[in-house]
Amino acid sequence: MKTIYTYLKRVVLAGCMLAGTAAPTFAQWDSSKAHLIVDWQMNAPFSTGYADKISGWGMNFEGLYDVTPRWSVGAFVMYHTNHRYIGRQTLQLSPTESLTTDQQRSAFQLPFGVSTAYTLCQGNYVRPYIGAKAGAVFARNTTYFSSTGVYDEAWGFYVSPEIGLRIYPVPGKRFGFHVAGYYSYGTQHTKTLTCDIEGQSNAGFRVGVIF
């Protein structure tokens, strides 16, 4: 837990330093440099085996401001839920307890924080970029069985590099399309039934629009 708090303090400190550096720029706010991205998201967890089926139950919302022609900074919030069904089996809960049941597993993640992106090529129609997101993540893992279920909630540090394309059908206009692939990792620790999950890795892609 102390490690998570240390990570979060570093993120907050970095955000404050970034805000201080960009203050003169934001003092002269230019609405044409502000962008909103809304994405539908496909996400595949791996490395835990808990709920590792790829799903499209997620969205990404991101606001960016162009501090230079190539650099953008902003904030994001996203959510995603992955599911996995486990057939009927006997689970050994303790040396004296066992449970025979099937399971429906659900893994919910809600990361939010700061983001940045660097445009590799300033094309009129297509602008490839590399970016990164960092902040906190709230996770809730739930195992449903019989007529009940158990869950665990946790907070952690979140980091996610990505690479993508911004596509503008009409040059000079604000509206466009967004495509990105990403990897992410959260440090949250959850435990449900027989699954003890220390950290969560994900990979996926997003498709959306830019305003």
Short mmCIF file of C-alpha atoms in Angstrom, two decimals:
data_model
loop_
_atom_site.label_atom_id
_atom_site.label_comp_id
_atom_site.label_asym_id
_atom_site.label_seq_id
_atom_site.Cartn_x
_atom_site.Cartn_y
_atom_site.Cartn_z
CA MET A 1 0.00 0.00 0.00
CA LYS A 2 2.86 2.39 0.80
CA THR A 3 4.25 1.74 -2.68
CA ILE A 4 0.93 2.68 -4.28
CA TYR A 5 0.76 5.89 -2.28
CA THR A 6 4.32 6.71 -3.35
CA TYR A 7 3.40 6.22 -7.01
CA LEU A 8 0.30 8.38 -6.66
CA LYS A 9 2.26 11.16 -4.97
CA ARG A 10 4.74 11.13 -7.84
CA VAL A 11 1.91 11.38 -10.39
CA VAL A 12 0.31 14.30 -8.54
CA LEU A 13 3.68 16.06 -8.23
CA ALA A 14 4.38 15.56 -11.94
CA GLY A 15 0.93 16.91 -12.79
CA CYS A 16 1.50 20.01 -10.67
CA MET A 17 4.88 20.63 -12.30
CA LEU A 18 3.34 20.18 -15.74
CA ALA A 19 0.50 22.56 -14.90
CA GLY A 20 2.97 25.13 -13.62
CA THR A 21 5.06 24.87 -16.78
CA ALA A 22 2.02 25.20 -19.02
CA ALA A 23 0.39 28.03 -17.03
CA PRO A 24 1.55 30.84 -19.36
CA THR A 25 0.16 28.93 -22.33
CA PHE A 26 -3.22 28.26 -20.72
CA ALA A 27 -3.45 31.88 -19.63
CA GLN A 28 -4.00 32.61 -23.31
CA TRP A 29 -6.62 29.94 -23.88
CA ASP A 30 -7.34 29.09 -27.51
CA SER A 31 -10.43 26.91 -27.93
CA SER A 32 -9.23 25.72 -31.34
CA LYS A 33 -6.37 23.89 -29.57
CA ALA A 34 -8.71 21.93 -27.26
CA HIS A 35 -9.94 18.50 -28.32
CA LEU A 36 -12.33 15.92 -26.91
CA ILE A 37 -11.89 12.24 -27.79
CA VAL A 38 -14.66 9.69 -27.20
CA ASP A 39 -13.74 6.06 -27.87
CA TRP A 40 -15.35 2.65 -27.84
CA GLN A 41 -12.81 0.22 -26.42
CA MET A 42 -11.86 -3.44 -26.79
CA ASN A 43 -9.83 -4.76 -23.85
CA ALA A 44 -8.10 -8.08 -23.13
CA PRO A 45 -6.70 -8.73 -19.62
CA PHE A 46 -3.87 -11.21 -19.29
CA SER A 47 -1.37 -12.59 -16.76
CA THR A 48 -4.00 -13.38 -14.10
CA GLY A 49 -6.40 -15.96 -15.59
CA TYR A 50 -9.31 -14.45 -13.66
CA ALA A 51 -11.47 -12.83 -16.35
CA ASP A 52 -9.26 -12.94 -19.43
CA LYS A 53 -11.83 -12.91 -22.24
CA ILE A 54 -11.57 -9.94 -24.61
CA SER A 55 -14.65 -7.73 -24.54
CA GLY A 56 -16.01 -4.49 -25.90
CA TRP A 57 -17.70 -3.36 -22.67
CA GLY A 58 -15.69 -0.17 -22.30
CA MET A 59 -15.33 3.50 -23.18
CA ASN A 60 -12.54 6.09 -23.08
CA PHE A 61 -13.03 9.85 -22.60
CA GLU A 62 -10.09 12.19 -23.04
CA GLY A 63 -9.61 15.95 -23.17
CA LEU A 64 -6.39 17.32 -24.70
CA TYR A 65 -4.90 20.76 -25.25
CA ASP A 66 -2.16 21.50 -27.81
CA VAL A 67 0.59 23.25 -25.85
CA THR A 68 2.81 23.16 -28.98
CA PRO A 69 2.05 22.13 -32.58
CA ARG A 70 3.14 18.57 -31.74
CA TRP A 71 2.70 18.16 -27.96
CA SER A 72 -0.69 17.79 -26.26
CA VAL A 73 -1.52 17.36 -22.57
CA GLY A 74 -4.78 16.68 -20.82
CA ALA A 75 -6.80 14.29 -18.68
CA PHE A 76 -8.67 11.03 -19.21
CA VAL A 77 -11.16 8.69 -17.61
CA MET A 78 -12.18 5.26 -18.91
CA TYR A 79 -13.94 2.14 -17.78
CA HIS A 80 -14.04 -1.48 -18.82
CA THR A 81 -15.62 -4.76 -17.75
CA ASN A 82 -14.41 -8.23 -18.72
CA HIS A 83 -16.22 -11.49 -18.06
CA ARG A 84 -15.39 -15.18 -17.91
CA TYR A 85 -17.57 -18.21 -17.27
CA ILE A 86 -16.11 -21.18 -15.37
CA GLY A 87 -17.95 -24.50 -15.53
CA ARG A 88 -19.04 -26.50 -12.52
CA GLN A 89 -16.11 -27.69 -10.39
CA THR A 90 -15.18 -28.41 -6.79
CA LEU A 91 -13.16 -25.65 -5.15
CA GLN A 92 -11.07 -26.32 -2.05
CA LEU A 93 -11.61 -23.19 0.08
CA SER A 94 -9.71 -24.44 3.13
CA PRO A 95 -8.45 -27.75 4.56
CA THR A 96 -11.96 -28.43 5.89
CA GLU A 97 -14.18 -26.56 3.39
CA SER A 98 -15.04 -27.17 -0.26
CA LEU A 99 -17.59 -25.74 -2.68
CA THR A 100 -19.01 -27.34 -5.84
CA THR A 101 -20.39 -24.71 -8.22
CA ASP A 102 -19.97 -22.90 -11.53
CA GLN A 103 -18.75 -19.31 -11.64
CA GLN A 104 -19.43 -16.13 -13.56
CA ARG A 105 -16.47 -13.80 -13.10
CA SER A 106 -16.57 -10.04 -13.71
CA ALA A 107 -13.57 -7.69 -13.65
CA PHE A 108 -14.34 -3.96 -13.64
CA GLN A 109 -11.60 -1.32 -14.04
CA LEU A 110 -11.90 2.47 -13.83
CA PRO A 111 -8.60 4.28 -14.55
CA PHE A 112 -8.30 8.09 -14.61
CA GLY A 113 -5.51 10.65 -14.55
CA VAL A 114 -3.30 12.72 -16.84
CA SER A 115 -2.36 12.06 -20.46
CA THR A 116 0.05 13.34 -23.06
CA ALA A 117 0.61 12.75 -26.77
CA TYR A 118 3.28 13.63 -29.32
CA THR A 119 2.31 13.92 -32.99
CA LEU A 120 4.86 12.21 -35.22
CA CYS A 121 3.69 13.73 -38.51
CA GLN A 122 1.52 16.79 -39.08
CA GLY A 123 -0.36 15.52 -42.14
CA ASN A 124 -3.49 17.16 -43.46
CA TYR A 125 -5.55 13.96 -43.30
CA VAL A 126 -3.68 11.48 -41.06
CA ARG A 127 -1.61 12.31 -37.97
CA PRO A 128 0.14 9.37 -36.26
CA TYR A 129 1.12 9.86 -32.62
CA ILE A 130 2.57 8.18 -29.55
CA GLY A 131 1.14 8.84 -26.12
CA ALA A 132 0.97 7.83 -22.49
CA LYS A 133 -1.54 7.88 -19.65
CA ALA A 134 -0.80 7.74 -15.91
CA GLY A 135 -2.88 8.02 -12.78
CA ALA A 136 -4.98 5.90 -10.45
CA VAL A 137 -7.22 2.89 -11.09
CA PHE A 138 -10.20 1.57 -9.15
CA ALA A 139 -10.89 -2.14 -9.62
CA ARG A 140 -13.75 -4.38 -8.53
CA ASN A 141 -13.54 -8.12 -9.18
CA THR A 142 -16.70 -10.13 -8.56
CA THR A 143 -17.32 -13.89 -8.61
CA TYR A 144 -20.97 -14.92 -8.87
CA PHE A 145 -21.96 -18.48 -7.92
CA SER A 146 -25.26 -20.16 -7.06
CA SER A 147 -27.54 -17.33 -5.89
CA THR A 148 -24.81 -15.22 -4.32
CA GLY A 149 -21.31 -13.92 -4.96
CA VAL A 150 -18.17 -12.42 -3.47
CA TYR A 151 -16.19 -9.37 -4.54
CA ASP A 152 -13.12 -7.36 -3.68
CA GLU A 153 -12.29 -3.71 -4.41
CA ALA A 154 -8.88 -2.07 -4.61
CA TRP A 155 -7.01 1.03 -5.74
CA GLY A 156 -3.70 1.12 -7.55
CA PHE A 157 -1.34 3.09 -9.77
CA TYR A 158 -2.08 2.99 -13.52
CA VAL A 159 0.21 3.53 -16.54
CA SER A 160 -0.54 3.00 -20.24
CA PRO A 161 1.57 3.72 -23.35
CA GLU A 162 -0.27 3.86 -26.67
CA ILE A 163 0.19 4.48 -30.37
CA GLY A 164 -2.52 5.72 -32.67
CA LEU A 165 -3.85 7.71 -35.60
CA ARG A 166 -5.97 10.82 -35.81
CA ILE A 167 -7.81 10.95 -39.11
CA TYR A 168 -9.40 14.15 -40.44
CA PRO A 169 -11.66 13.66 -43.50
CA VAL A 170 -11.75 17.44 -44.08
CA PRO A 171 -8.42 19.24 -43.49
CA GLY A 172 -8.66 22.19 -41.15
CA LYS A 173 -11.83 20.95 -39.44
CA ARG A 174 -12.04 19.88 -35.78
CA PHE A 175 -14.03 16.69 -36.39
CA GLY A 176 -12.09 13.51 -37.04
CA PHE A 177 -11.71 9.83 -36.24
CA HIS A 178 -9.42 8.20 -33.72
CA VAL A 179 -7.78 4.74 -33.74
CA ALA A 180 -5.30 3.58 -31.10
CA GLY A 181 -3.67 0.47 -29.69
CA TYR A 182 -2.49 0.34 -26.08
CA TYR A 183 -0.94 -1.64 -23.26
CA SER A 184 -1.76 -0.88 -19.63
CA TYR A 185 -0.79 -2.03 -16.17
CA GLY A 186 -2.44 -1.43 -12.80
CA THR A 187 -0.91 -2.26 -9.42
CA GLN A 188 -4.21 -3.06 -7.64
CA HIS A 189 -4.41 -6.22 -5.50
CA THR A 190 -7.72 -8.10 -5.27
CA LYS A 191 -8.78 -11.49 -3.93
CA THR A 192 -12.04 -13.33 -4.62
CA LEU A 193 -12.84 -16.93 -3.72
CA THR A 194 -9.70 -18.82 -4.85
CA CYS A 195 -8.14 -16.06 -7.01
CA ASP A 196 -5.46 -13.81 -5.55
CA ILE A 197 -4.63 -11.15 -8.18
CA GLU A 198 -1.54 -8.99 -7.72
CA GLY A 199 -1.54 -6.40 -10.51
CA GLN A 200 -3.38 -6.43 -13.82
CA SER A 201 -2.01 -6.18 -17.38
CA ASN A 202 -4.24 -5.33 -20.35
CA ALA A 203 -3.92 -4.82 -24.09
CA GLY A 204 -6.48 -3.58 -26.58
CA PHE A 205 -7.53 -0.98 -29.08
CA ARG A 206 -9.87 2.01 -29.30
CA VAL A 207 -11.98 3.43 -32.11
CA GLY A 208 -13.74 6.76 -31.73
CA VAL A 209 -14.26 10.35 -32.78
CA ILE A 210 -12.47 13.64 -32.15
CA PHE A 211 -14.22 16.97 -31.62
#
